[in-house]
Short mmCIF file of C-alpha atoms and ligand atoms in Angstrom, two decimals:
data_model
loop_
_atom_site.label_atom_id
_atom_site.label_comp_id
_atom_site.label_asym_id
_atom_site.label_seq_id
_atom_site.Cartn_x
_atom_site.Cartn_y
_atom_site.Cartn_z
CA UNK A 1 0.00 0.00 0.00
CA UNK A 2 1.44 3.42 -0.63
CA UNK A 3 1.89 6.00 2.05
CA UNK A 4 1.05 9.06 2.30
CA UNK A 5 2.40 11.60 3.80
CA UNK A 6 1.68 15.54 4.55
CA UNK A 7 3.74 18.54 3.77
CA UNK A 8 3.82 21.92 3.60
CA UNK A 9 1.87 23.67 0.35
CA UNK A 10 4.29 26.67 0.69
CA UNK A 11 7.41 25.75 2.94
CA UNK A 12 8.89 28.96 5.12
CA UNK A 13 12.06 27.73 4.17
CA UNK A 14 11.41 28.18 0.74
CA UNK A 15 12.54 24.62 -0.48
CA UNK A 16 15.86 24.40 1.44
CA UNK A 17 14.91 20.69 2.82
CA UNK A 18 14.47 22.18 6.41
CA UNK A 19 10.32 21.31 6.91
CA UNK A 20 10.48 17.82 8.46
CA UNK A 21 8.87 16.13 5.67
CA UNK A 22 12.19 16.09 4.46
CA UNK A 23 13.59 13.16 6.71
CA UNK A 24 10.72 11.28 6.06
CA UNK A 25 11.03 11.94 2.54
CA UNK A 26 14.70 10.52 2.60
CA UNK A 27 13.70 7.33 4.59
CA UNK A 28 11.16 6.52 2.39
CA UNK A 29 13.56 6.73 -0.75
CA UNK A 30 16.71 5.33 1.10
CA UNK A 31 13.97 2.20 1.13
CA UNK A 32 12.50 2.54 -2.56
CA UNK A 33 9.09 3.13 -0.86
CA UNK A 34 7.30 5.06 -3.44
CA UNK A 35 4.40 7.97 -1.48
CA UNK A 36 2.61 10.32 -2.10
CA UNK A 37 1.99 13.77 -0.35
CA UNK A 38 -0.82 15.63 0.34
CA UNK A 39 0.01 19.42 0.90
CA UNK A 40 -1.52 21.44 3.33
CA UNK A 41 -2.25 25.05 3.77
CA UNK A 42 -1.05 26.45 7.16
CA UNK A 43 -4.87 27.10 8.11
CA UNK A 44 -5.43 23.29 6.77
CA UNK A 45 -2.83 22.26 9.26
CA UNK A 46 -4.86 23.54 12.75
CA UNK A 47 -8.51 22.29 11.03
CA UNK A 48 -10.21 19.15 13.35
CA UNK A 49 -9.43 16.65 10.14
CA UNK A 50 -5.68 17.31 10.03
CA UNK A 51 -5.42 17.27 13.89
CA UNK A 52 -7.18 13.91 13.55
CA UNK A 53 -4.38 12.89 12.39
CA UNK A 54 -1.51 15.28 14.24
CA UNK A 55 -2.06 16.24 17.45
CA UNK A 56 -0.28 19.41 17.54
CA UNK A 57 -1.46 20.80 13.81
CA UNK A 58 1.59 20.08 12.45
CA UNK A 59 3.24 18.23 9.44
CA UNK A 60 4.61 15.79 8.33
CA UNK A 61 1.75 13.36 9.13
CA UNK A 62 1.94 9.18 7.79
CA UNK A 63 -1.54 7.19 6.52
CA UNK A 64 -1.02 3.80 5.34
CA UNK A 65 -4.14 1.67 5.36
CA UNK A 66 -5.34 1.90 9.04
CA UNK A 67 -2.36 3.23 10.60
CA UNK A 68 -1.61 7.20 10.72
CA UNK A 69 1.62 8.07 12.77
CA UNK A 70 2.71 11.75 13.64
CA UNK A 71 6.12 12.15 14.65
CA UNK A 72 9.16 12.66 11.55
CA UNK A 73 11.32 10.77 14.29
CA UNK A 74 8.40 8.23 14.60
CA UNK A 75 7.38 7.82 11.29
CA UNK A 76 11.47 7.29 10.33
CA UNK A 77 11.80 4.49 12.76
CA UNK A 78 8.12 2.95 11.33
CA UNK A 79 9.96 3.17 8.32
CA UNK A 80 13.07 1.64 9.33
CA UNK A 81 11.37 -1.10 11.07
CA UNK A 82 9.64 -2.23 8.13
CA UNK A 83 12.11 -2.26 5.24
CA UNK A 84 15.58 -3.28 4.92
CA UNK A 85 18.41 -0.62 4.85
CA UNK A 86 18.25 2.10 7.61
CA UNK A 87 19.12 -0.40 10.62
CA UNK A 88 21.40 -2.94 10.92
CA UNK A 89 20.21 -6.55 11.03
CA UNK A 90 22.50 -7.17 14.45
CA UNK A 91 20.14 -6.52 17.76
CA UNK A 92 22.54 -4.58 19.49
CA UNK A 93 23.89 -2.16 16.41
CA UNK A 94 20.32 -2.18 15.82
CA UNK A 95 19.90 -0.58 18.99
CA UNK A 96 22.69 1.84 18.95
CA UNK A 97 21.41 2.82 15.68
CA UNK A 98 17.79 3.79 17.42
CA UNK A 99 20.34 5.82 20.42
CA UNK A 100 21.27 7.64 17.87
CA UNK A 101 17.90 8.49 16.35
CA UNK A 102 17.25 9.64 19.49
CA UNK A 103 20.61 11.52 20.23
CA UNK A 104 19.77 13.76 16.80
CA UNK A 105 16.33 14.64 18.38
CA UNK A 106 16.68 14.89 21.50
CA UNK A 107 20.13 15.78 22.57
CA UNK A 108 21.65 17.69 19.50
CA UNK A 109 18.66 19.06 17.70
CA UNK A 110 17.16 20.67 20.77
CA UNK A 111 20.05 23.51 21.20
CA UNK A 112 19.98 24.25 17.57
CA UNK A 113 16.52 24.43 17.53
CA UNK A 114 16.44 27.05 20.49
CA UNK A 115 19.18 29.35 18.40
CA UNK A 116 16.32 29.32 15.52
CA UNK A 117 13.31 30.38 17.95
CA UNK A 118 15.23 33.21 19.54
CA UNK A 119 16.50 34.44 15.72
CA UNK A 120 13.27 34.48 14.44
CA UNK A 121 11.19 35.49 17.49
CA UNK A 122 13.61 37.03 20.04
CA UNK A 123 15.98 39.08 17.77
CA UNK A 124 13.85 42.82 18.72
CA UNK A 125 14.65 42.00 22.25
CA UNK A 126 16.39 43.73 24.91
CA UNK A 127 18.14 40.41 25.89
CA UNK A 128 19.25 39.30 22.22
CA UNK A 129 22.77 40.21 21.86
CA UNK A 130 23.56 38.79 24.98
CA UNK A 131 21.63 35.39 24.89
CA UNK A 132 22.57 34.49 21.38
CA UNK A 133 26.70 33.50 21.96
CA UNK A 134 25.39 31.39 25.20
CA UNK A 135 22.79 29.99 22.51
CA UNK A 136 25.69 28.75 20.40
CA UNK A 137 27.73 27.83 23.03
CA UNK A 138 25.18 25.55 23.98
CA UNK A 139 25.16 24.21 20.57
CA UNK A 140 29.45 24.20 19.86
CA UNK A 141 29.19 21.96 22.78
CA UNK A 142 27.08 19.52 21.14
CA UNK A 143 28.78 19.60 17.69
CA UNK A 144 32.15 19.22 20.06
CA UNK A 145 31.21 15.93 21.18
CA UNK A 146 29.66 14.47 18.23
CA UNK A 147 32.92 15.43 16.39
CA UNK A 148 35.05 13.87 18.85
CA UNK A 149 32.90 10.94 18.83
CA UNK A 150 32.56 10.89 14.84
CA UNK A 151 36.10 10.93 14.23
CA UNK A 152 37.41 10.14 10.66
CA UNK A 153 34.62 7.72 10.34
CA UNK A 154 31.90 8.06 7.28
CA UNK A 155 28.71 7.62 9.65
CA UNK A 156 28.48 7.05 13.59
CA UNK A 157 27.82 3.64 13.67
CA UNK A 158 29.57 1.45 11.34
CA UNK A 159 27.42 1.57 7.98
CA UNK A 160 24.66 4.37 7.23
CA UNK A 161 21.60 3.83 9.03
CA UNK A 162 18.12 6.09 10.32
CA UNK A 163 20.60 7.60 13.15
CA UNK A 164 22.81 8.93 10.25
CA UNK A 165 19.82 10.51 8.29
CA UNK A 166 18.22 12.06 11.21
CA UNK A 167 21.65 13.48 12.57
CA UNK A 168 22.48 14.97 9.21
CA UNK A 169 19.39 16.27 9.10
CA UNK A 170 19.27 17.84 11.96
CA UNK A 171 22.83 19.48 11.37
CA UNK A 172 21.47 20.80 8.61
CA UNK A 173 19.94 23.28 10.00
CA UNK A 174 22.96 25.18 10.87
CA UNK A 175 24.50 25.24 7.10
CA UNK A 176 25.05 29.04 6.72
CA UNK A 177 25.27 29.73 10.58
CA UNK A 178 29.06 29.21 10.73
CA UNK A 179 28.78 26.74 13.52
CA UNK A 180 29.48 23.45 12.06
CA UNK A 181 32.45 24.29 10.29
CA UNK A 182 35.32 24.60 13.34
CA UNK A 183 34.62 20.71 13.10
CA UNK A 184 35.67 19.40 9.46
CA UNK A 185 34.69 16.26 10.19
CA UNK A 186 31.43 17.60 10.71
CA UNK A 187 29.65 19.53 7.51
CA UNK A 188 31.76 16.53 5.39
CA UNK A 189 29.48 14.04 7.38
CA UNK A 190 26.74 16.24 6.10
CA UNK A 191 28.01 16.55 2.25
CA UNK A 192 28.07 12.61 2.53
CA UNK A 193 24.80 12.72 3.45
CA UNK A 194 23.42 14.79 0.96
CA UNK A 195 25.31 13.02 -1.88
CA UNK A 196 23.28 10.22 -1.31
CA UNK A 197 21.01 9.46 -4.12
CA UNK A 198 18.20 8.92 -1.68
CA UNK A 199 18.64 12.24 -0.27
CA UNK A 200 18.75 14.04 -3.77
CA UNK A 201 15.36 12.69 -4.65
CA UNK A 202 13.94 13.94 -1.74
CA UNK A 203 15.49 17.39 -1.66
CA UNK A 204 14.58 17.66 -5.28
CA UNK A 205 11.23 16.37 -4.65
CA UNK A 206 10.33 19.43 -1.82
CA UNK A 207 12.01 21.85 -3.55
CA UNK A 208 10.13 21.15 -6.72
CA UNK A 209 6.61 21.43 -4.38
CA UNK A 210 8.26 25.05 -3.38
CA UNK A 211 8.94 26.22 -7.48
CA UNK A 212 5.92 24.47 -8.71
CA UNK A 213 8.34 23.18 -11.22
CA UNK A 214 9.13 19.34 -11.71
CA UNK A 215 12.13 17.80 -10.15
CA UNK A 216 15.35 18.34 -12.56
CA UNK A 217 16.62 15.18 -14.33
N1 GSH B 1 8.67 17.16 16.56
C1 GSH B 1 7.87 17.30 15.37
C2 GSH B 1 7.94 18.75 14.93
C3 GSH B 1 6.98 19.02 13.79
C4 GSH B 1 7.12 20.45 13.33
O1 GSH B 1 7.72 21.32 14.01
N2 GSH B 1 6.55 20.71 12.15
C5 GSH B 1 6.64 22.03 11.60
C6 GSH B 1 7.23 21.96 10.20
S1 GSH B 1 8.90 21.39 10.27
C7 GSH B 1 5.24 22.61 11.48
O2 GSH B 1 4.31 21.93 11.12
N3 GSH B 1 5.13 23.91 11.77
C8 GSH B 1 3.91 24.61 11.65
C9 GSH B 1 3.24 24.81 12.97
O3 GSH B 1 3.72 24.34 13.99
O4 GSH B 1 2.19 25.47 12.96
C10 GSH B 1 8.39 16.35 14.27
O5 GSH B 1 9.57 16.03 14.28
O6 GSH B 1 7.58 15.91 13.44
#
C-alpha cells in the first residue's frame, strides 16, 4: 500500500529541505518506498481533520491503510522497522542505531533548535545580543562531542543507518550559521549525506513542491 504523507503547500524555508517532511522523505527513498503527499495550507494544518491525524497541527503526518503516525522521528523508525536498509540486522547495532535516532532529536537538535526560535522570534529584544553567543555555546558543545565521537569515520555507527539521516538532518539546520564548520569532520558528514542518491530525490522532490516546477533530471 502506498503511504502518504503531509507537507507543507508553501514551505517557510522556501525549499531548502528544512520542513520535516524532508527526513521522512529521505527514509522513504533510502527504502524505494514510493508515497505520495498531500500538501496542506497552514490554516489546513490547525482544522479538526488534520489534527485527527496530528495532534499538535503540524506536518509531516503518515496514513497507510489503518495506521496514521505523527512524529518525523516516529514515522522514520516505522519506516526503518519495516524495510531493509536504515538499521542494521545485528540486535545490538540495531539498537545503537535507534540511540542515535534519538541523540539527533533529543540531545543535538534541541540547542539548535532554540538558536532558531530566539533568531526568528527574540531578535527585537532587549536580551538578544547577549543570549545568542550562550545559545551557540550551547550548541558548539554539542557539535564538540559528536565530532570527537565521529572521528574520521563516514557515519556514527559502522554503515549508514536512520541515526545517520536524522543526525544529518538535523545538522542541517545550521549550514550558513558558521557553527558546524570549526569541526571538518562535521559539515563533510553532512556533504556525505546529501550526496546520497536517496537524499537528492527527496530534496529535489520538496524543492520542486516550493517552485511548482518538476524535479530536474
Ligand atoms: N517534533 C515534530 C515537529 C513538527 C514540526 O515542528 N513541524 C513544523 C514543520 S517542520 C510545522 O508543522 N510547523 C507549523 C506549525 O507548527 O504550525 C516532528 O519532528 O515531526
Amino acid at each position: 500500500m502506498t503511504p502518504t504523507i503531509t507537507a507543507f503547500e508553501r514551505s517557510p524555508d522556501r525549499g531548502r529541505g528544512l520542513a520535516r517532511d524532508m527526513p521522512v522523505r529521505w527514509a522513504l527513498e533510502e527504502v524505494g518506498q514510493p508515497y505520495d503527499v498531500r500538501l496542506l495550507s497552514f490554516g489546513a494544518m490547525k482544522e479538526s481533520a488534520h489534527r485527527r491525524l496530528h495532534p499538535f497541527g503540524q506536518i509531516p503526518t503518515y496514513e497507510e491503510g489503518d495506521l496514521a503516525l505523527f512524529e518525523s522521528g516516529a514515522i522514520v523508525f516505522h519506516i526503518a522497522e519495516r524495510h531493509a536498509g536504515l538499521l542494521p540486522d545485528d540486535a545490538n547495532a540495531r539498537a545503537r542505531a535507534v540511540a542515535w535516532m534519538f541523540a539527533a532529536l533529543n540531545t543535538v537538535e534541541p540547542p539548535i533548535l532554540d538558536r532558531e526560535v530566539a533568531r526568528l522570534v527574540e531578535h527585537d529584544k532587549t536580551w538578544y545580543e547577549a543570549r545568542l553567543p550562550i545559545l551557540e555555546d550551547r550548541i558548539r558543545v554539542r557539535l564538540g562531542d559528536l565530532s570527537t565521537r565521529l572521528g574520521d569515520a563516514d557515519w556514527l555507527d559502522d554503515a549508514f543507518s536512520a541515526g545517520d539521516l536524522l543526525m544529518v538532518a538535523v545538522l542541517r539546520r545550521l549550514n550558513g550559521s558558521g557553527l558546524l564548520e570549526k569541526y571538518p569532520n562535521l559539515p563533510a558528514y553532512v556533504a556525505r549525506g546529501e550526496a546520497r542518491p536517496a537524499y537528492k530525490r527527496a530534496f529535489a522532490d520538496q524543492l520542486a513542491v516550493f517552485t511548482g516546477k518538476p524535479p530536474a533530471g
